[in-house]
JSON list of C-alpha atoms in Angstrom, two decimals:
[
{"chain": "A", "resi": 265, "resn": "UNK", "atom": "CA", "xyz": [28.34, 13.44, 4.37]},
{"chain": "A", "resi": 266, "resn": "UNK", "atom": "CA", "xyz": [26.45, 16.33, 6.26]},
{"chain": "A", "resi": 267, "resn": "UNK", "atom": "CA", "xyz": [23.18, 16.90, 6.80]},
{"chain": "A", "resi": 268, "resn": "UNK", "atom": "CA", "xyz": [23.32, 20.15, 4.66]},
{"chain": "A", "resi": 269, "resn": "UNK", "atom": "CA", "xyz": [24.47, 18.10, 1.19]},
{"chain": "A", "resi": 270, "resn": "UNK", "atom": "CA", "xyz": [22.58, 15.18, 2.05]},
{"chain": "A", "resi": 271, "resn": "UNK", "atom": "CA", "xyz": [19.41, 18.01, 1.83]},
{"chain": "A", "resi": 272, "resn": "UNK", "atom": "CA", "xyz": [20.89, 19.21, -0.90]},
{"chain": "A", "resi": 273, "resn": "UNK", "atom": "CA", "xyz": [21.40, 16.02, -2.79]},
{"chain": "A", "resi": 274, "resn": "UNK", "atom": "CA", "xyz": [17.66, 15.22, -1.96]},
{"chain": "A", "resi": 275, "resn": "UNK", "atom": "CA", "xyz": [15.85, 17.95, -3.19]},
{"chain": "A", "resi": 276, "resn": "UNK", "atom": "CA", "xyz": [18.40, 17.78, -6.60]},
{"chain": "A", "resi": 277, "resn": "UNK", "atom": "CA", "xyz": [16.97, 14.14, -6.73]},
{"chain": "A", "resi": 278, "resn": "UNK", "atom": "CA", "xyz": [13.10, 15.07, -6.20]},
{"chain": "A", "resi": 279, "resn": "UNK", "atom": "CA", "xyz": [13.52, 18.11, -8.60]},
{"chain": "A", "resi": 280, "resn": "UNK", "atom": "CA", "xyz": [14.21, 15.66, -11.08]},
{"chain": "A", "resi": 281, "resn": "UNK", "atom": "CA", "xyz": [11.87, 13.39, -10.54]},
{"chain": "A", "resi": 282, "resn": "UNK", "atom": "CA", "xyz": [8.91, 15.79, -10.59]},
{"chain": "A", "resi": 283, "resn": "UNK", "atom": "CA", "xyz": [10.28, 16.85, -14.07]},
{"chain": "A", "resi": 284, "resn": "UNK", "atom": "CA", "xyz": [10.00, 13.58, -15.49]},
{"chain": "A", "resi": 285, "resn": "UNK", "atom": "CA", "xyz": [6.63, 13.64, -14.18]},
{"chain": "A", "resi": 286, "resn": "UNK", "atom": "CA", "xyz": [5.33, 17.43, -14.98]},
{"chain": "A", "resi": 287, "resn": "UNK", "atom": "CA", "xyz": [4.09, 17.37, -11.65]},
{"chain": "A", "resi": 288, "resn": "UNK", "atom": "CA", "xyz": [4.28, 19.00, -8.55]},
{"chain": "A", "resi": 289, "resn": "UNK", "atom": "CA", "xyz": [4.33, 15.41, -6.91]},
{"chain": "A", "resi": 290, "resn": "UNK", "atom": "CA", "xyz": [7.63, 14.87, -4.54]},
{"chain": "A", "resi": 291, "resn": "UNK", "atom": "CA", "xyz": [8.28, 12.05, -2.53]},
{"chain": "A", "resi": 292, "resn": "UNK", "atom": "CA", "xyz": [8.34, 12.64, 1.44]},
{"chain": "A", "resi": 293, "resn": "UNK", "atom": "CA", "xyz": [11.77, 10.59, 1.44]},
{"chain": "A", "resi": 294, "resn": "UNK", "atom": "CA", "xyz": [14.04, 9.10, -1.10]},
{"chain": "A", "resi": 295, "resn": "UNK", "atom": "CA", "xyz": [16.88, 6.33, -0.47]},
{"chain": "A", "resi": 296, "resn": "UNK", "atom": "CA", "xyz": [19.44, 5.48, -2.85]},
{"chain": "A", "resi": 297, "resn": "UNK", "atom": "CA", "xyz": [21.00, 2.09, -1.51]},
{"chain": "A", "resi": 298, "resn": "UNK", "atom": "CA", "xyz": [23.99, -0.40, -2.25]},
{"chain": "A", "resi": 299, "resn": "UNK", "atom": "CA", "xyz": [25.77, 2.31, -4.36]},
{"chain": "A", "resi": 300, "resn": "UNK", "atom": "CA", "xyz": [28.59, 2.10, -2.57]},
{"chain": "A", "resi": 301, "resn": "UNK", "atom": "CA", "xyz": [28.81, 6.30, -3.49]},
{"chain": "A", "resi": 302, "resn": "UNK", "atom": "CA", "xyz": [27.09, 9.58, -3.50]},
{"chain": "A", "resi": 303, "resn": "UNK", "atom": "CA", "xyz": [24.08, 9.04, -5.98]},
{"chain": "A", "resi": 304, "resn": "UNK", "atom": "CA", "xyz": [23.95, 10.60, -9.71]},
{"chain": "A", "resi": 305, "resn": "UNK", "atom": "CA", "xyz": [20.49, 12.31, -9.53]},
{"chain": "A", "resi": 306, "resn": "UNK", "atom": "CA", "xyz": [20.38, 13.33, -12.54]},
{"chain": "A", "resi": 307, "resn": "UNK", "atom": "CA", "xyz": [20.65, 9.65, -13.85]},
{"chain": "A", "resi": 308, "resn": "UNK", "atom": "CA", "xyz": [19.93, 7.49, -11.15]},
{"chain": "A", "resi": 309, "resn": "UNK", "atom": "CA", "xyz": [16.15, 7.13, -9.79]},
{"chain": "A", "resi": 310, "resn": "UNK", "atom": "CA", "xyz": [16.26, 6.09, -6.07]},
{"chain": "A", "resi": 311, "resn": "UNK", "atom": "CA", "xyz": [15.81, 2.50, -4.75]},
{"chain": "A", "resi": 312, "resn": "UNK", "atom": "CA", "xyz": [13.49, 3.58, -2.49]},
{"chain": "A", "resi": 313, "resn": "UNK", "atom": "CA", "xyz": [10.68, 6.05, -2.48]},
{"chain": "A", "resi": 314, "resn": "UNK", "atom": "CA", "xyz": [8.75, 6.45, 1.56]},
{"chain": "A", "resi": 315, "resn": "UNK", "atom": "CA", "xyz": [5.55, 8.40, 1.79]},
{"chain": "A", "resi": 316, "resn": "UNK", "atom": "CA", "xyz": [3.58, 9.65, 5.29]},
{"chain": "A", "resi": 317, "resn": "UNK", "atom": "CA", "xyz": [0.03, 9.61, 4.42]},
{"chain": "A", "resi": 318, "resn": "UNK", "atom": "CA", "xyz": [-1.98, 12.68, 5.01]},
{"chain": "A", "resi": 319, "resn": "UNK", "atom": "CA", "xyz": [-5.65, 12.60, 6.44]},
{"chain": "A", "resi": 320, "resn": "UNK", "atom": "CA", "xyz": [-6.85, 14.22, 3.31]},
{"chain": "A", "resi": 321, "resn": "UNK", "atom": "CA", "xyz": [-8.86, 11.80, 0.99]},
{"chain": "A", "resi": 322, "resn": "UNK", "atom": "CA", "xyz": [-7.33, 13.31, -2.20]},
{"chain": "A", "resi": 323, "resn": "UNK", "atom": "CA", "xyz": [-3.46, 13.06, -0.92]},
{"chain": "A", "resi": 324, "resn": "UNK", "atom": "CA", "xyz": [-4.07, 9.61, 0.31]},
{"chain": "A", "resi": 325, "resn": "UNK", "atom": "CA", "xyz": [-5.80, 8.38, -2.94]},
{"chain": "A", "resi": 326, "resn": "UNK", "atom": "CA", "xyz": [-2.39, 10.28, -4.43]},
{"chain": "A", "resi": 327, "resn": "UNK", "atom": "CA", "xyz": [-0.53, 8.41, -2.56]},
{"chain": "A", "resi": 328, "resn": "UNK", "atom": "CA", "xyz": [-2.13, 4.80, -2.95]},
{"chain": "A", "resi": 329, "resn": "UNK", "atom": "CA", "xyz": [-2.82, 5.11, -6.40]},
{"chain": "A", "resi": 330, "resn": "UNK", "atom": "CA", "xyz": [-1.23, 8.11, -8.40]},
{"chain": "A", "resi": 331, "resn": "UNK", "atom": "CA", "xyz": [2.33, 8.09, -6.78]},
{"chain": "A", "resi": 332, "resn": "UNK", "atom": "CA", "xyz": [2.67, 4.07, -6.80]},
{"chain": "A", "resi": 333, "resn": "UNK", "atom": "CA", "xyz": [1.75, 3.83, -10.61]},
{"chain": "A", "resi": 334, "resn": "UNK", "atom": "CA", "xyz": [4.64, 6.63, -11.08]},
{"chain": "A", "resi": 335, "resn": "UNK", "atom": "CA", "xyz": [6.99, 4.75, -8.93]},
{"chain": "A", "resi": 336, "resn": "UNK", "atom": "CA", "xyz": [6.33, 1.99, -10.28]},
{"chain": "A", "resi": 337, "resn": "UNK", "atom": "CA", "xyz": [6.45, 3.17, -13.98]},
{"chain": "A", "resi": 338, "resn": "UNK", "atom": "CA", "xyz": [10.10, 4.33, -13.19]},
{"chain": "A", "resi": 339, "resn": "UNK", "atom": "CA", "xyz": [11.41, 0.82, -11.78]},
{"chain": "A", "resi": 340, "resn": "UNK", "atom": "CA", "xyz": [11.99, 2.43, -8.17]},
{"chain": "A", "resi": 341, "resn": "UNK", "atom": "CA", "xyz": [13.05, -0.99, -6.44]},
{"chain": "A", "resi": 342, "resn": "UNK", "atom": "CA", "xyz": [10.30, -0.05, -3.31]},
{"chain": "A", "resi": 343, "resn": "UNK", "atom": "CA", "xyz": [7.89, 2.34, -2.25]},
{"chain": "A", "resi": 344, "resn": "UNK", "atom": "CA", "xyz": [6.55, 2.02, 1.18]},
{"chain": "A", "resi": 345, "resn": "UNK", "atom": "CA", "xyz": [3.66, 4.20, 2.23]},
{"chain": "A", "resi": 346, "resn": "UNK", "atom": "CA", "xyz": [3.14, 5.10, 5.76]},
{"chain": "A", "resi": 347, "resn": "UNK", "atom": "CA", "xyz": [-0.11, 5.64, 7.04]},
{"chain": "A", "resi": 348, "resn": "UNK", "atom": "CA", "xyz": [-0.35, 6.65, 10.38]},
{"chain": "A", "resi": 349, "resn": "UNK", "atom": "CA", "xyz": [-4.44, 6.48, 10.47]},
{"chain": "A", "resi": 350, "resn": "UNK", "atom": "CA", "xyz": [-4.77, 2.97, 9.35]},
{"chain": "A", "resi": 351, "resn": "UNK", "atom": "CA", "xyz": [-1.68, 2.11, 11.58]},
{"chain": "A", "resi": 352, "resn": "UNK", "atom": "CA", "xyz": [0.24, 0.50, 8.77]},
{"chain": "A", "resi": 353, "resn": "UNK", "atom": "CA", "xyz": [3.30, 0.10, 6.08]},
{"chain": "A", "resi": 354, "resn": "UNK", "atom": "CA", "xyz": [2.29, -0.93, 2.73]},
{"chain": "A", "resi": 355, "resn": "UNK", "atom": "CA", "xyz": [5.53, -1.78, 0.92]},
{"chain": "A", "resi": 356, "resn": "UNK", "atom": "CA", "xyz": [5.30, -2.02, -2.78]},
{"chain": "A", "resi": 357, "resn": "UNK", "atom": "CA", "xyz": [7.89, -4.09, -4.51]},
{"chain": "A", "resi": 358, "resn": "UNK", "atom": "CA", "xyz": [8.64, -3.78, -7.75]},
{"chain": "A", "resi": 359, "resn": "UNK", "atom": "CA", "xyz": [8.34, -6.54, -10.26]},
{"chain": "A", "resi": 360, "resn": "UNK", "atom": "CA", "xyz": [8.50, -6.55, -14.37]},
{"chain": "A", "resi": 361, "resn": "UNK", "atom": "CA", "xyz": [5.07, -8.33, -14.44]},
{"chain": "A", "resi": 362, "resn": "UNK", "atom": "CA", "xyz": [3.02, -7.66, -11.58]},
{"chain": "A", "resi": 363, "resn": "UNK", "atom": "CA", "xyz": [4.23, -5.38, -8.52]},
{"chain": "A", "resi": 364, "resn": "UNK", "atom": "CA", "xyz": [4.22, -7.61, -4.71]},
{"chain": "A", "resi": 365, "resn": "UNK", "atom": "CA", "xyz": [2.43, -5.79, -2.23]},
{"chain": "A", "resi": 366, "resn": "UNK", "atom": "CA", "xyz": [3.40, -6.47, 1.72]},
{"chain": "A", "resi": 367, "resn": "UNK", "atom": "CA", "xyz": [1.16, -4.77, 4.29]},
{"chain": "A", "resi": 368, "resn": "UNK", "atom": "CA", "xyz": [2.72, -4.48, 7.70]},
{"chain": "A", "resi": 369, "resn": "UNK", "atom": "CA", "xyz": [0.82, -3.93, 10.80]},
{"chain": "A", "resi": 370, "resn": "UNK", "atom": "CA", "xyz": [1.91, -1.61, 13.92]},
{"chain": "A", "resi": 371, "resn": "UNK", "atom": "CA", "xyz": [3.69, -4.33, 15.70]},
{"chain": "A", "resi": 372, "resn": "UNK", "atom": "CA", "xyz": [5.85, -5.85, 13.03]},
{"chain": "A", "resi": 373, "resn": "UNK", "atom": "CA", "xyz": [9.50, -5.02, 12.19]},
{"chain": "A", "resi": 374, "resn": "UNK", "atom": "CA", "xyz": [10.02, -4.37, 8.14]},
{"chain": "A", "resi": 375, "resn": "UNK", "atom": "CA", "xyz": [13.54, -5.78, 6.80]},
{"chain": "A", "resi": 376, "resn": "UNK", "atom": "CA", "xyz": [14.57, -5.69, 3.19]},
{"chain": "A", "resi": 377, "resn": "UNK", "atom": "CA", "xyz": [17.25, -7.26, 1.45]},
{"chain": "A", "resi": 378, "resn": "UNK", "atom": "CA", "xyz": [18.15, -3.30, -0.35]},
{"chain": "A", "resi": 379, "resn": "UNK", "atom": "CA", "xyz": [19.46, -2.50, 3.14]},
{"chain": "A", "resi": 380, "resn": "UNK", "atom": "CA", "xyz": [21.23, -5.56, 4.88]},
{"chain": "A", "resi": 381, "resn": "UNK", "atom": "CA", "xyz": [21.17, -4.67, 8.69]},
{"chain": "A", "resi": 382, "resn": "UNK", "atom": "CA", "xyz": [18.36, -2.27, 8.53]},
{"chain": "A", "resi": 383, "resn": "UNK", "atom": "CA", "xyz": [15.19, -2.89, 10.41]},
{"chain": "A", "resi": 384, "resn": "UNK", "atom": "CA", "xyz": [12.11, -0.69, 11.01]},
{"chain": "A", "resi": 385, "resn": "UNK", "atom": "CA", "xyz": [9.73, -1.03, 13.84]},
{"chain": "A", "resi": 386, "resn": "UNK", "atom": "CA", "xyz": [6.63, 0.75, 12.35]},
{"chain": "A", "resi": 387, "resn": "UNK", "atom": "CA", "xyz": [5.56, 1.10, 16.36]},
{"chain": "A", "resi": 388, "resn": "UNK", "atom": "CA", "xyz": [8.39, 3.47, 17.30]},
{"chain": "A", "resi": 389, "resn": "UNK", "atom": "CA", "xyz": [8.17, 4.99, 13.72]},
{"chain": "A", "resi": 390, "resn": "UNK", "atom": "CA", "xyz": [4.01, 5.67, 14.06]},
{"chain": "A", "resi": 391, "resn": "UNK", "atom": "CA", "xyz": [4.65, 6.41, 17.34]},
{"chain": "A", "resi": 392, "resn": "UNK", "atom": "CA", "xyz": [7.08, 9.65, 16.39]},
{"chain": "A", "resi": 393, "resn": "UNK", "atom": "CA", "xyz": [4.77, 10.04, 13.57]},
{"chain": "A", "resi": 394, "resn": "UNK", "atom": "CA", "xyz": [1.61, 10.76, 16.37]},
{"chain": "A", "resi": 395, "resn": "UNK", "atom": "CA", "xyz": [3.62, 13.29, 18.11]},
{"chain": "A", "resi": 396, "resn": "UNK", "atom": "CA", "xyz": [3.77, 15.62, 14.53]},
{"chain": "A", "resi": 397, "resn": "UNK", "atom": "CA", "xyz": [1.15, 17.90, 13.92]},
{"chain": "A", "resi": 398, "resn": "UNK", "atom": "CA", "xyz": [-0.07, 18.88, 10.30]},
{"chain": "A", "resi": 399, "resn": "UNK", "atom": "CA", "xyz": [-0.73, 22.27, 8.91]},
{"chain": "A", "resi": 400, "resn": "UNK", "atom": "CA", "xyz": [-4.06, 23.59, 9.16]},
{"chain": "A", "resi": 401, "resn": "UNK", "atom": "CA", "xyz": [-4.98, 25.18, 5.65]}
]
């Protein structure tokens, strides 16, 4: 797949999660693992929802609070919010009862069992994250 339909594909998928939300919330990234295919957006919610917290109190209470309670309400299988200020990943698992929550510090590697092989070193990743700038508004 190319970048051009895998942008594509992604911004199908967020449009249709804001609708079921009547919101203008989008997630930063989406992942749609173990399919085995291209994903159906338009049925399928992703397995995997990633945020990059912004300094902003308001987007990072959105982010800890608001987005996890929509994530969660839709069964999306993680959601794993990167916060560059407090140098961690919080990963949010869902659960039918009660969701698990895993905080990761800077110099830890997250695995998951959604994508066998996978690993993410939240040094590099914060450390690419330090070198983007934000808009000024």
């Amino acid at each position: 797949m190319d970048d051009v339909n895998d942008s594509a594909a992604y911004h199908a998928g967020m449009r249709q999660l804001q609708d079921r939300f009547d919101s203008r919330r989008l997630a930063d990234r989406v992942i749609w693992a173990g399919l085995g295919r291209l994903p159906n957006w338009r049925k399928e919610h992703p397995t995997i929802a990633v945020e990059f917290v912004s300094a902003r109190r308001r987007d990072r209470e959105r982010d800890y609070i608001d987005k996890r309670r929509d994530y969660m309400a839709i069964k999306i299988k993680e959601y794993w919010i990167i916060d560059r200020f407090q140098r961690t990943m919080t990963v949010i698992c869902y659960r039918p009862r009660r969701p698990q929550e895993l905080v990761l510090r800077e110099r830890e590697i997250y695995r998951t069992p959604l994508l066998p092989g996978f690993e993410l070193s939240l040094k590099r990743l914060l450390a690419v994250a330090d070198m983007l700038v934000e808009p000024q508004e």
